[in-house]
């Protein structure tokens, strides 16, 4: 499974993961809901389970993915400051290039 994290997103995520209260936690990307040929995604900090795979990104961030969820393979995590600050998770490999 593959995950891509933009430079802006990595900066924000590394700061959050570095906090003492998140020691031992990893970033989880999950499907919040799906319809048609695409899904919507969420983020959380927690620990992997037996049904997960941990992917290490080129930014040095370990990401937990449910190995049984095909919509997670190829996700991209971005962080934008404008027009509204926050994360955007898409899956370009599945044709999902943003919210609608």
JSON list of C-alpha atoms in Angstrom, two decimals, residues 19 78 80 94-95 97:
[
{"chain": "A", "resi": 19, "resn": "UNK", "atom": "CA", "xyz": [3.83, 16.05, 21.51]},
{"chain": "A", "resi": 78, "resn": "UNK", "atom": "CA", "xyz": [-2.22, 17.54, 1.93]},
{"chain": "A", "resi": 80, "resn": "UNK", "atom": "CA", "xyz": [-3.65, 23.86, 2.93]},
{"chain": "A", "resi": 94, "resn": "UNK", "atom": "CA", "xyz": [-8.91, 5.93, -7.46]},
{"chain": "A", "resi": 95, "resn": "UNK", "atom": "CA", "xyz": [-9.95, 9.07, -9.36]},
{"chain": "A", "resi": 97, "resn": "UNK", "atom": "CA", "xyz": [-9.08, 14.44, -6.54]}
]
